[in-house]
Every structure is written in C-alpha cells, then in structure tokens.
Amino acid sequence: MPLKIATIIGARPQFIKAAAISRAINTINQNDGSPLIHQILVHTGQHYDRNLSQIFFNEMEIPQPHYNLEVGSGPHGRQTGLMLEKIEEVLIHEKPDLCLVYGDTNSTLSGALAAAKLHIPVGHIEAGLRSYFRQMPEEINRILTDHLSTWLFCPTNTAVDNLKKEGINKGVYQTGDVMYDSILFYSQKVKAREHELLDQFQIRAGHYYLATIHRAENTDDPGRLTEILAGLNAIASSDCPVILPLHPRTAHYIKQHRIFICKAVHLIEPVSYLTMIGLEKQARLILTDSGGVQKEAYFLSIPCVTLRDQTEWIESVQAGRNRLAGASKEKIIQAVTEPFAQQNIRPETYYGNGHAAEVILQILLRPKDSV
Ligand code: UD1
Ligand code: UDP
C-alpha cells in the first residue's frame, strides 16, 4: 500500500512550497514503477482570489486539490475554527497515514491541530522558525504547530537550534529549504520570459525596486503603513520606480486611510510566481516584509531591505545582504542608499542543495519505528 499523505494548504506561499513536494512525489512514484506515495491535497480556501490561488496551480502544475474547504477570510478565531472543523471531517473520511503542513499560517495550525487530535502524525515543513515576537499571528501558529508535530523539517541550522531551545530534539531534521528547490527549478523556466516582463511593466533591468507589503503588523497599523509608503515614495523616481504588487489586505488599508502614493510607485495586481521571480531577478533591490521574498532575494543575489523590526531569516542579514529597516521612512532611505556587502555566500551554505523535497519524502517513507 502506498503511503497516504494528506497535505493541507491554503495561502500563496504554501502553494509554492507544495509545488516542490508534489514534483518530488511524482519523481519518486515514477522511478519506483508502482506508486510509493498517494497524496490527498486539501485547500482550506484561505486564499481564493485567482491571483493568490488558482494561478499557482496552473502555472506550477500543482495537482488540483481533492478538496477545497472554501473557508475564506475572517477573524483569526472564526477562520481557524472553521478550518479545524472542516479539515477534521476530511481526515476522518480519508484516514491518511500522516498529515503534511507548511509554514505558519492559520491553515498550518488548523491542519496540525485537527490531525494531532485524531492521532494522525504531523510533518511540519519549515519548522523551527522564530521571530520571538508574539504579536505576530504567525509566531503563535509556528510554536503550536512545532509542538504538535512528529517530524520537524527545518530549512536552516538556526531553525534546528531554535527548536532545541524549546526542548524539541526528537524528529528534527535539517533538510534544506523547499523554496530553494522551487526557485532553482522555476527560474530556468522564466529565463525566456524575462525580457518580455520588462516590456509588460515598462521598466528596465536594474532600474527599478521591487516591493511587497502584506504583514498584519504593517498593514493594520496606519502609522507603520504610512511610514513605509512614505519611504517608497521617497526612493522612487522616474529613472528607478518602485513596482509594488499589492496584496488585497494592503490595498484595503491604503484605500481606507487614503495614503498618498506617488506616480513613481507603480501599484500592480499580485503576480504569478514565474512573473514574481522574473521581476525579482532583474530588480536593483527588493524591499519586503515577506519571509519568502527575503529568501528569494538572497537566492538570486539581489540586495534586500526588510520592512520589519525582526526577521526569522537571519542568515542573509548576517551575510550583509539583507537589512532591517522596520517601518521608518528615514531607515528605508538609508538602507537603500548605503552599499551592501559584495560577497554573497552561496545559498547552499544555509538552505540545502535544492533537493529538500526529496530528502523530506525519503524520511517520511522510512519505517514508522525509525522516527
Ligand atoms: C496570510 C498569512 C500570512 C502569510 C500570507 C501569505 C495568517 C494568519 N496569515 O496572510 O502568514 O504570509 O497569508 O500571503 O494565516 N483577501 C482577499 N482575497 C484572498 C485572500 C484574502 O481579498 O484571496 C483579503 C481579505 O480581506 C482578508 C485579508 O486579505 O481579510 C487577509 O487575508 P488572510 O488570509 O486572513 O491573511 P493574509 O494577510 O493573506
Ligand atoms: N509572490 C508571488 N506573487 C506576488 C507576491 C509574492 O508569487 O505578487 C510569491 C513570492 O515570490 C514568494 C511567496 O509568494 O515565493 C511569498 O509569499 P508571501 O509574501 O505571500 O508570504 P510569506 O512568505 O511572507 O509567508
């Protein structure tokens, strides 16, 4: 009997991570002749706009979910509670051997909690990340998910150390980062389209900044959001505009608070993964509060300014390629202006060799009593 895995996903970064695992499952199944793994994909429906969800399934050839729970948006308790209820039903029906969850969203916590309560072992991909800032909803989701998990797949050594500090030593594996797997694979695919993207957005390679903002601590605080956008207004010019694919959460608050955005800051709809990495590759510099985008900047050797007061991804900061500017206009201007360290330590030093997904699956395929 193949190993039956229920994969719980729901938000944009989880589709990108799940793409790497789904590809590796295909490879393992094809190599073996008879399938070793049977994956049931469960989409909670946390993200539902085409540009935040379906576009990734089409472009990255992720199998269509077996279930879409259509939970949608809502306050934390309601969203998490609805997911818990609906995921539990699916797990009772499907009886998987294990449940896989990714990252730190409400979909992650609900999946882990539903499975653990049913005594279904949980594998957490991107385990051990910590900001040590409990105001972040993601920090609560991470801590709880890690403490519920049987397998803790850590992308970095820092993550392994963080778990040790909480007394978690069993089931911890440093596997490398599945997002590095994804970027190695898909950045080959985007090469042919890179020039076209410049035309599409009317920009020149090396003559634009790429920015993303969506973290609740920034968007939901009008003071922080206004400062960040003032920083982007200040660095943007006709020679070097800011391209800002706008998360709906951010769009909502910009409108609500009527925050001024200058002409050289180009607001665009959220883009597909291939478009995003094409834009990242050719940017002069990236400004972001996203965890995934910080890492991608490092993978692609593009300097990064992080619009947060702390980061879980400290490796690129230590390497001198990522700077924390918080939500301060002055710090943003300074961080963009001062030269960055030239030497780029190879991503492999921190994030694995681009085969994290295969490593994770081989661990899951080991006999149960070897965990
Ligand atoms: C969620 C995750 C965050 C992750 C991010 C990835 C949590 C607590 N947060 O944040 O960790 O970094 O996804 O992008 O799980 N909305 C739409 N269309 C959609 C989805 C959302 O318009 O398809 C709007 C709704 O107004 C919603 C708001 O965006 O209230 C926030 O969505 P939500 O899923 O709650 O959190 P994100 O900010 O997307
Ligand atoms: N991303 C994308 N389109 C966008 C913005 C981001 O495809 O318009 C990708 C980005 O390249 C990265 C991932 O989404 O792979 C990061 O997700 P997000 O910033 O939403 O969440 P986080 O990583 O902070 O949890």
CSV table of C-alpha atoms and ligand atoms in Angstrom, one decimal:
chain,number,residue,atom,x,y,z
A,1,MET,CA,0.0,0.0,0.0
A,2,PRO,CA,1.4,3.5,-0.8
A,3,LEU,CA,2.0,5.9,2.0
A,4,LYS,CA,-1.2,8.1,2.2
A,5,ILE,CA,-0.3,11.7,2.8
A,6,ALA,CA,-2.9,14.5,3.4
A,7,THR,CA,-1.4,17.8,2.5
A,8,ILE,CA,-3.1,20.9,4.0
A,9,ILE,CA,-2.5,24.2,2.1
A,10,GLY,CA,-4.4,27.4,1.9
A,11,ALA,CA,-2.2,30.5,1.3
A,12,ARG,CA,0.0,31.7,-1.5
A,13,PRO,CA,3.4,30.7,-0.1
A,14,GLN,CA,2.1,27.2,0.7
A,15,PHE,CA,1.2,26.6,-2.9
A,16,ILE,CA,4.8,27.4,-3.9
A,17,LYS,CA,6.2,25.1,-1.2
A,18,ALA,CA,3.7,22.3,-2.0
A,19,ALA,CA,4.7,22.5,-5.7
A,20,ALA,CA,8.2,21.3,-4.8
A,21,ILE,CA,6.9,18.3,-2.8
A,22,SER,CA,4.3,17.4,-5.4
A,23,ARG,CA,7.0,17.3,-8.1
A,24,ALA,CA,9.2,15.1,-5.9
A,25,ILE,CA,6.3,12.7,-5.2
A,26,ASN,CA,5.9,12.3,-9.0
A,27,THR,CA,9.6,11.6,-9.4
A,28,ILE,CA,9.6,9.0,-6.6
A,29,ASN,CA,6.5,7.3,-7.9
A,30,GLN,CA,7.7,7.2,-11.5
A,31,ASN,CA,11.2,5.9,-10.5
A,32,ASP,CA,9.7,3.1,-8.5
A,33,GLY,CA,7.2,1.8,-11.1
A,34,SER,CA,4.4,1.3,-8.5
A,35,PRO,CA,3.4,4.4,-6.6
A,36,LEU,CA,5.0,4.7,-3.2
A,37,ILE,CA,3.1,7.8,-2.1
A,38,HIS,CA,-0.6,8.8,-2.5
A,39,GLN,CA,-1.2,12.5,-1.8
A,40,ILE,CA,-4.6,14.0,-1.0
A,41,LEU,CA,-4.4,17.7,-1.4
A,42,VAL,CA,-6.7,19.8,0.8
A,43,HIS,CA,-7.0,23.5,0.1
A,44,THR,CA,-8.6,25.3,3.0
A,45,GLY,CA,-9.7,28.2,0.8
A,46,GLN,CA,-7.9,30.8,3.0
A,47,HIS,CA,-6.7,32.5,-0.2
A,48,TYR,CA,-9.3,32.4,-3.0
A,49,ASP,CA,-8.6,35.3,-5.5
A,50,ARG,CA,-7.3,33.9,-8.8
A,51,ASN,CA,-4.0,35.8,-8.4
A,52,LEU,CA,-3.5,34.4,-4.9
A,53,SER,CA,-4.5,30.8,-5.6
A,54,GLN,CA,-5.5,29.2,-8.9
A,55,ILE,CA,-2.8,31.0,-10.9
A,56,PHE,CA,-0.2,29.0,-8.9
A,57,PHE,CA,-1.9,25.6,-9.5
A,58,ASN,CA,-2.0,26.3,-13.3
A,59,GLU,CA,1.5,27.7,-13.7
A,60,MET,CA,3.4,25.4,-11.4
A,61,GLU,CA,1.5,22.3,-12.4
A,62,ILE,CA,0.4,21.5,-8.9
A,63,PRO,CA,-2.3,18.8,-8.9
A,64,GLN,CA,-5.8,20.3,-8.4
A,65,PRO,CA,-6.9,19.9,-4.8
A,66,HIS,CA,-9.1,16.9,-3.9
A,67,TYR,CA,-10.9,19.2,-1.5
A,68,ASN,CA,-11.5,22.9,-1.4
A,69,LEU,CA,-13.0,23.8,2.0
A,70,GLU,CA,-13.8,27.3,0.9
A,71,VAL,CA,-13.3,28.8,4.4
A,72,GLY,CA,-12.4,32.2,3.0
A,73,SER,CA,-11.4,35.3,5.1
A,74,GLY,CA,-12.4,36.2,8.6
A,75,PRO,CA,-11.1,37.0,12.1
A,76,HIS,CA,-8.5,34.5,13.4
A,77,GLY,CA,-10.7,32.5,15.7
A,78,ARG,CA,-13.5,32.0,13.2
A,79,GLN,CA,-11.2,31.3,10.3
A,80,THR,CA,-9.1,28.8,12.3
A,81,GLY,CA,-12.1,27.3,13.9
A,82,LEU,CA,-13.9,26.7,10.6
A,83,MET,CA,-10.8,25.2,9.1
A,84,LEU,CA,-10.4,22.9,12.1
A,85,GLU,CA,-13.9,21.6,11.8
A,86,LYS,CA,-13.7,21.0,8.0
A,87,ILE,CA,-10.2,19.5,8.0
A,88,GLU,CA,-11.3,17.1,10.7
A,89,GLU,CA,-14.1,15.8,8.6
A,90,VAL,CA,-11.8,15.2,5.6
A,91,LEU,CA,-9.2,13.4,7.8
A,92,ILE,CA,-11.8,11.2,9.4
A,93,HIS,CA,-13.0,10.3,5.9
A,94,GLU,CA,-9.6,9.8,4.2
A,95,LYS,CA,-7.7,8.2,7.1
A,96,PRO,CA,-4.3,9.3,5.9
A,97,ASP,CA,-1.1,7.8,7.4
A,98,LEU,CA,0.2,11.3,8.1
A,99,CYS,CA,-0.6,14.9,7.5
A,100,LEU,CA,1.8,17.5,6.0
A,101,VAL,CA,1.6,21.2,6.8
A,102,TYR,CA,3.7,24.1,5.6
A,103,GLY,CA,4.9,27.3,7.2
A,104,ASP,CA,3.0,29.4,9.7
A,105,THR,CA,-0.5,30.4,8.5
A,106,ASN,CA,-3.9,29.7,10.1
A,107,SER,CA,-4.2,26.9,7.6
A,108,THR,CA,-1.0,25.4,9.0
A,109,LEU,CA,-2.2,25.5,12.6
A,110,SER,CA,-5.6,24.1,11.8
A,111,GLY,CA,-4.2,21.2,9.8
A,112,ALA,CA,-1.8,20.3,12.6
A,113,LEU,CA,-4.3,20.6,15.3
A,114,ALA,CA,-7.0,18.6,13.5
A,115,ALA,CA,-4.6,15.8,12.7
A,116,ALA,CA,-2.9,15.6,16.1
A,117,LYS,CA,-6.3,15.3,17.9
A,118,LEU,CA,-7.1,12.4,15.6
A,119,HIS,CA,-3.7,10.8,16.4
A,120,ILE,CA,-2.6,11.3,12.8
A,121,PRO,CA,1.2,12.1,12.9
A,122,VAL,CA,2.1,15.6,11.5
A,123,GLY,CA,5.0,16.6,9.4
A,124,HIS,CA,5.8,20.3,9.5
A,125,ILE,CA,7.7,21.7,6.6
A,126,GLU,CA,9.6,25.0,7.5
A,127,ALA,CA,9.7,24.0,11.2
A,128,GLY,CA,11.7,25.9,13.9
A,129,LEU,CA,11.4,29.4,12.5
A,130,ARG,CA,11.1,32.1,15.2
A,131,SER,CA,10.8,35.9,15.3
A,132,TYR,CA,10.5,35.9,19.1
A,133,PHE,CA,7.7,38.5,18.6
A,134,ARG,CA,4.5,37.1,19.9
A,135,GLN,CA,2.3,39.9,18.4
A,136,MET,CA,2.7,38.1,15.1
A,137,PRO,CA,-0.1,35.7,14.4
A,138,GLU,CA,2.4,33.5,12.5
A,139,GLU,CA,4.6,33.2,15.6
A,140,ILE,CA,1.8,31.6,17.6
A,141,ASN,CA,1.0,29.3,14.6
A,142,ARG,CA,4.6,28.2,14.4
A,143,ILE,CA,5.1,27.5,18.0
A,144,LEU,CA,1.9,25.4,18.4
A,145,THR,CA,2.5,23.6,15.1
A,146,ASP,CA,6.0,22.6,16.0
A,147,HIS,CA,4.9,21.3,19.4
A,148,LEU,CA,2.2,19.2,17.7
A,149,SER,CA,4.5,17.7,15.0
A,150,THR,CA,6.1,14.3,14.8
A,151,TRP,CA,8.5,15.3,12.0
A,152,LEU,CA,10.0,18.8,12.1
A,153,PHE,CA,11.6,19.6,8.8
A,154,CYS,CA,13.9,22.6,9.4
A,155,PRO,CA,15.2,24.7,6.4
A,156,THR,CA,18.2,26.0,8.3
A,157,ASN,CA,20.5,25.2,11.2
A,158,THR,CA,19.1,28.3,13.0
A,159,ALA,CA,15.7,26.6,13.0
A,160,VAL,CA,17.2,23.4,14.5
A,161,ASP,CA,18.8,25.5,17.3
A,162,ASN,CA,15.5,27.3,17.9
A,163,LEU,CA,13.7,24.0,18.5
A,164,LYS,CA,16.5,22.8,20.8
A,165,LYS,CA,15.9,25.9,23.0
A,166,GLU,CA,12.3,24.8,23.4
A,167,GLY,CA,13.3,21.2,24.3
A,168,ILE,CA,12.3,19.8,20.9
A,169,ASN,CA,15.1,17.3,19.8
A,170,LYS,CA,13.2,14.3,18.6
A,171,GLY,CA,12.0,14.1,15.0
A,172,VAL,CA,14.0,17.2,14.0
A,173,TYR,CA,15.7,17.1,10.5
A,174,GLN,CA,17.7,19.8,8.8
A,175,THR,CA,16.5,19.1,5.2
A,176,GLY,CA,17.2,22.4,3.5
A,177,ASP,CA,14.5,24.7,2.1
A,178,VAL,CA,11.8,23.6,-0.4
A,179,MET,CA,11.6,27.2,-1.6
A,180,TYR,CA,15.2,26.9,-2.7
A,181,ASP,CA,14.2,23.7,-4.6
A,182,SER,CA,11.3,25.7,-6.3
A,183,ILE,CA,13.4,28.7,-7.3
A,184,LEU,CA,16.1,26.5,-8.9
A,185,PHE,CA,13.6,24.7,-10.9
A,186,TYR,CA,11.3,27.6,-12.0
A,187,SER,CA,14.0,30.3,-12.5
A,188,GLN,CA,15.1,28.2,-15.5
A,189,LYS,CA,11.6,28.3,-16.9
A,190,VAL,CA,11.3,32.1,-16.5
A,191,LYS,CA,14.5,32.9,-18.4
A,192,ALA,CA,12.9,33.1,-21.8
A,193,ARG,CA,10.2,35.5,-20.5
A,194,GLU,CA,12.5,37.9,-18.5
A,195,HIS,CA,12.7,40.5,-21.3
A,196,GLU,CA,9.0,40.3,-22.0
A,197,LEU,CA,8.3,41.2,-18.4
A,198,LEU,CA,10.3,44.4,-18.6
A,199,ASP,CA,8.2,45.4,-21.6
A,200,GLN,CA,5.0,44.4,-19.9
A,201,PHE,CA,5.7,46.6,-16.8
A,202,GLN,CA,7.6,49.3,-18.8
A,203,ILE,CA,10.8,49.0,-16.8
A,204,ARG,CA,14.5,48.4,-17.4
A,205,ALA,CA,16.7,45.7,-15.8
A,206,GLY,CA,18.5,47.2,-12.8
A,207,HIS,CA,16.4,50.3,-12.9
A,208,TYR,CA,13.5,49.5,-10.5
A,209,TYR,CA,12.9,48.5,-7.0
A,210,LEU,CA,10.5,45.6,-6.3
A,211,ALA,CA,8.5,45.8,-3.1
A,212,THR,CA,5.9,43.7,-1.3
A,213,ILE,CA,4.0,44.6,1.9
A,214,HIS,CA,1.3,42.4,3.5
A,215,ARG,CA,2.3,41.6,7.1
A,216,ALA,CA,-0.5,42.4,9.5
A,217,GLU,CA,1.9,44.3,11.9
A,218,ASN,CA,2.5,46.7,9.0
A,219,THR,CA,-0.9,46.9,7.1
A,220,ASP,CA,-3.1,47.0,10.1
A,221,ASP,CA,-1.2,49.9,11.8
A,222,PRO,CA,-1.9,53.1,9.9
A,223,GLY,CA,1.2,54.7,11.3
A,224,ARG,CA,3.5,52.0,10.1
A,225,LEU,CA,1.9,51.6,6.7
A,226,THR,CA,2.0,55.4,6.1
A,227,GLU,CA,5.8,55.5,7.0
A,228,ILE,CA,6.6,52.5,4.8
A,229,LEU,CA,4.8,54.1,1.8
A,230,ALA,CA,6.5,57.4,2.5
A,231,GLY,CA,9.8,55.6,2.3
A,232,LEU,CA,8.8,54.0,-1.0
A,233,ASN,CA,7.6,57.4,-2.3
A,234,ALA,CA,11.0,58.9,-1.3
A,235,ILE,CA,13.2,56.3,-3.1
A,236,ALA,CA,11.0,56.1,-6.2
A,237,SER,CA,11.9,58.2,-9.3
A,238,SER,CA,11.1,58.1,-13.0
A,239,ASP,CA,14.6,56.6,-13.6
A,240,CYS,CA,14.1,53.9,-10.9
A,241,PRO,CA,10.4,53.4,-10.0
A,242,VAL,CA,9.1,51.1,-7.3
A,243,ILE,CA,7.0,48.1,-8.6
A,244,LEU,CA,4.6,47.1,-5.9
A,245,PRO,CA,2.4,44.0,-6.4
A,246,LEU,CA,-0.3,44.8,-3.9
A,247,HIS,CA,-1.8,42.1,-1.6
A,248,PRO,CA,-5.5,42.7,-1.1
A,249,ARG,CA,-5.0,43.3,2.6
A,250,THR,CA,-2.7,46.2,1.9
A,251,ALA,CA,-4.9,47.6,-0.9
A,252,HIS,CA,-7.8,47.7,1.6
A,253,TYR,CA,-5.9,49.7,4.2
A,254,ILE,CA,-4.3,52.1,1.6
A,255,LYS,CA,-7.8,52.9,0.4
A,256,GLN,CA,-9.3,53.1,3.9
A,257,HIS,CA,-6.6,55.6,5.2
A,258,ARG,CA,-6.3,57.4,1.8
A,259,ILE,CA,-2.5,57.0,2.0
A,260,PHE,CA,-0.7,59.1,-0.7
A,261,ILE,CA,1.3,57.1,-3.3
A,262,CYS,CA,3.4,59.0,-5.8
A,263,LYS,CA,3.4,58.3,-9.6
A,264,ALA,CA,6.8,56.6,-9.5
A,265,VAL,CA,5.4,53.9,-7.2
A,266,HIS,CA,3.6,51.5,-9.6
A,267,LEU,CA,0.8,49.6,-8.0
A,268,ILE,CA,0.1,46.3,-9.8
A,269,GLU,CA,-2.1,43.3,-9.0
A,270,PRO,CA,-0.4,40.4,-7.2
A,271,VAL,CA,1.5,38.4,-9.8
A,272,SER,CA,2.2,34.8,-10.6
A,273,TYR,CA,5.2,33.0,-9.2
A,274,LEU,CA,7.1,33.0,-12.5
A,275,THR,CA,6.4,36.7,-13.0
A,276,MET,CA,7.5,37.4,-9.5
A,277,ILE,CA,10.8,35.6,-9.7
A,278,GLY,CA,11.4,37.2,-13.1
A,279,LEU,CA,10.8,40.6,-11.5
A,280,GLU,CA,13.0,39.8,-8.5
A,281,LYS,CA,15.9,38.6,-10.7
A,282,GLN,CA,16.1,41.9,-12.6
A,283,ALA,CA,15.4,44.4,-9.7
A,284,ARG,CA,18.1,46.7,-8.4
A,285,LEU,CA,16.9,45.9,-4.9
A,286,ILE,CA,14.0,44.3,-3.1
A,287,LEU,CA,12.0,45.8,-0.2
A,288,THR,CA,9.7,43.4,1.6
A,289,ASP,CA,8.1,42.3,4.8
A,290,SER,CA,7.6,38.8,3.3
A,291,GLY,CA,9.5,35.8,4.6
A,292,GLY,CA,9.6,34.1,1.2
A,293,VAL,CA,10.6,37.1,-0.7
A,294,GLN,CA,13.5,37.8,1.7
A,295,LYS,CA,14.9,34.4,1.0
A,296,GLU,CA,14.3,34.6,-2.8
A,297,ALA,CA,16.3,37.9,-2.8
A,298,TYR,CA,19.2,36.0,-1.2
A,299,PHE,CA,18.9,33.0,-3.5
A,300,LEU,CA,19.0,35.4,-6.5
A,301,SER,CA,21.8,37.6,-5.1
A,302,ILE,CA,19.6,40.7,-5.0
A,303,PRO,CA,20.1,43.0,-2.0
A,304,CYS,CA,17.1,43.2,0.3
A,305,VAL,CA,15.7,45.7,2.7
A,306,THR,CA,13.3,44.1,5.2
A,307,LEU,CA,10.4,46.2,6.3
A,308,ARG,CA,10.2,44.7,9.7
A,309,ASP,CA,11.9,45.1,13.1
A,310,GLN,CA,13.0,41.5,13.2
A,311,THR,CA,13.3,38.5,10.9
A,312,GLU,CA,13.3,34.8,11.2
A,313,TRP,CA,15.7,34.5,8.2
A,314,ILE,CA,18.8,35.9,9.9
A,315,GLU,CA,21.3,34.2,7.6
A,316,SER,CA,21.1,36.8,4.9
A,317,VAL,CA,21.3,39.7,7.4
A,318,GLN,CA,24.5,38.1,8.9
A,319,ALA,CA,25.9,37.8,5.3
A,320,GLY,CA,25.4,41.5,4.9
A,321,ARG,CA,22.8,41.1,2.1
A,322,ASN,CA,19.6,41.9,4.0
A,323,ARG,CA,19.0,45.0,6.2
A,324,LEU,CA,16.2,45.6,8.7
A,325,ALA,CA,14.6,49.0,8.2
A,326,GLY,CA,11.5,48.5,10.2
A,327,ALA,CA,8.7,50.9,9.3
A,328,SER,CA,10.8,54.1,9.3
A,329,LYS,CA,11.0,56.3,6.2
A,330,GLU,CA,14.5,57.5,7.2
A,331,LYS,CA,15.8,54.0,7.8
A,332,ILE,CA,14.3,52.8,4.5
A,333,ILE,CA,16.1,55.6,2.6
A,334,GLN,CA,19.4,54.9,4.5
A,335,ALA,CA,19.1,51.2,3.9
A,336,VAL,CA,18.6,51.6,0.2
A,337,THR,CA,21.4,54.2,-0.2
A,338,GLU,CA,24.3,52.5,1.7
A,339,PRO,CA,26.3,49.9,-0.3
A,340,PHE,CA,25.7,46.3,0.5
A,341,ALA,CA,28.4,43.6,1.1
A,342,GLN,CA,29.6,42.5,-2.2
A,343,GLN,CA,30.5,38.9,-1.3
A,344,ASN,CA,27.5,36.6,-1.5
A,345,ILE,CA,27.7,33.4,0.5
A,346,ARG,CA,26.3,30.6,-1.6
A,347,PRO,CA,22.6,29.8,-0.7
A,348,GLU,CA,23.7,26.1,-0.3
A,349,THR,CA,25.6,27.1,2.8
A,350,TYR,CA,22.4,27.8,4.6
A,351,TYR,CA,19.4,26.4,2.7
A,352,GLY,CA,20.4,22.9,1.4
A,353,ASN,CA,21.3,21.7,-2.0
A,354,GLY,CA,18.0,22.2,-3.9
A,355,HIS,CA,16.7,18.7,-3.1
A,356,ALA,CA,14.9,19.4,0.2
A,357,ALA,CA,11.6,17.9,-1.0
A,358,GLU,CA,13.2,14.5,-1.9
A,359,VAL,CA,15.0,14.4,1.5
A,360,ILE,CA,11.7,15.1,3.3
A,361,LEU,CA,9.9,12.4,1.4
A,362,GLN,CA,12.6,9.8,1.9
A,363,ILE,CA,12.4,10.5,5.7
A,364,LEU,CA,8.6,10.0,5.6
A,365,LEU,CA,9.0,6.8,3.7
A,366,ARG,CA,11.2,5.2,6.4
A,367,PRO,CA,9.5,2.5,8.6
A,368,LYS,CA,7.4,4.0,11.4
A,369,ASP,CA,9.5,2.8,14.3
A,370,SER,CA,12.6,4.6,12.9
A,371,VAL,CA,11.2,8.1,13.8
B,1,UD1,C1,-1.8,35.1,5.3
B,1,UD1,C2,-1.0,34.5,6.4
B,1,UD1,C3,0.4,35.1,6.4
B,1,UD1,C4,1.0,34.8,5.0
B,1,UD1,C5,0.1,35.4,3.9
B,1,UD1,C6,0.7,35.0,2.6
B,1,UD1,C7,-2.2,34.0,8.5
B,1,UD1,C8,-2.5,34.5,9.9
B,1,UD1,N1,-1.6,34.9,7.7
B,1,UD1,O1,-1.9,36.5,5.5
B,1,UD1,O2,1.2,34.4,7.4
B,1,UD1,O3,2.3,35.5,5.0
B,1,UD1,O4,-1.2,34.8,4.1
B,1,UD1,O5,0.3,35.9,1.6
B,1,UD1,O6,-2.6,32.9,8.2
B,1,UD1,N2,-8.1,38.6,0.9
B,1,UD1,C9,-8.6,38.7,-0.4
B,1,UD1,N3,-8.5,37.7,-1.2
B,1,UD1,C10,-8.0,36.5,-0.9
B,1,UD1,C11,-7.4,36.3,0.4
B,1,UD1,C12,-7.5,37.4,1.3
B,1,UD1,O7,-9.2,39.8,-0.7
B,1,UD1,O8,-7.9,35.6,-1.7
B,1,UD1,C13,-8.2,39.7,1.8
B,1,UD1,C14,-9.3,39.7,2.8
B,1,UD1,O9,-9.8,41.0,3.0
B,1,UD1,C15,-8.7,39.2,4.1
B,1,UD1,C16,-7.3,39.7,4.0
B,1,UD1,O10,-7.0,39.7,2.6
B,1,UD1,O11,-9.4,39.6,5.2
B,1,UD1,C17,-6.2,38.9,4.7
B,1,UD1,O12,-6.2,37.6,4.3
B,1,UD1,P1,-5.8,36.4,5.3
B,1,UD1,O13,-5.7,35.1,4.6
B,1,UD1,O14,-6.5,36.5,6.6
B,1,UD1,O15,-4.3,36.8,5.7
B,1,UD1,P2,-3.1,37.3,4.8
B,1,UD1,O16,-2.8,38.7,5.2
B,1,UD1,O17,-3.3,36.9,3.4
B,2,UDP,N1,4.8,36.0,-4.6
B,2,UDP,C1,4.1,35.9,-5.8
B,2,UDP,N2,3.4,37.0,-6.3
B,2,UDP,C2,3.3,38.2,-5.6
B,2,UDP,C3,4.0,38.3,-4.4
B,2,UDP,C4,4.7,37.2,-3.9
B,2,UDP,O1,4.2,34.9,-6.5
B,2,UDP,O2,2.7,39.1,-6.1
B,2,UDP,C5,5.5,34.9,-4.1
B,2,UDP,C6,6.9,35.1,-3.7
B,2,UDP,O3,7.8,35.0,-4.9
B,2,UDP,C7,7.2,34.1,-2.7
B,2,UDP,C8,5.9,33.9,-2.0
B,2,UDP,O4,4.9,34.5,-2.9
B,2,UDP,O5,7.5,32.8,-3.3
B,2,UDP,C9,5.8,34.7,-0.7
B,2,UDP,O6,4.6,34.7,-0.2
B,2,UDP,P1,4.0,35.8,0.7
B,2,UDP,O7,4.9,37.0,0.7
B,2,UDP,O8,2.6,36.0,0.4
B,2,UDP,O9,4.1,35.2,2.2
B,2,UDP,P2,5.2,34.9,3.3
B,2,UDP,O10,6.4,34.2,2.6
B,2,UDP,O11,5.6,36.2,3.9
B,2,UDP,O12,4.5,34.0,4.2
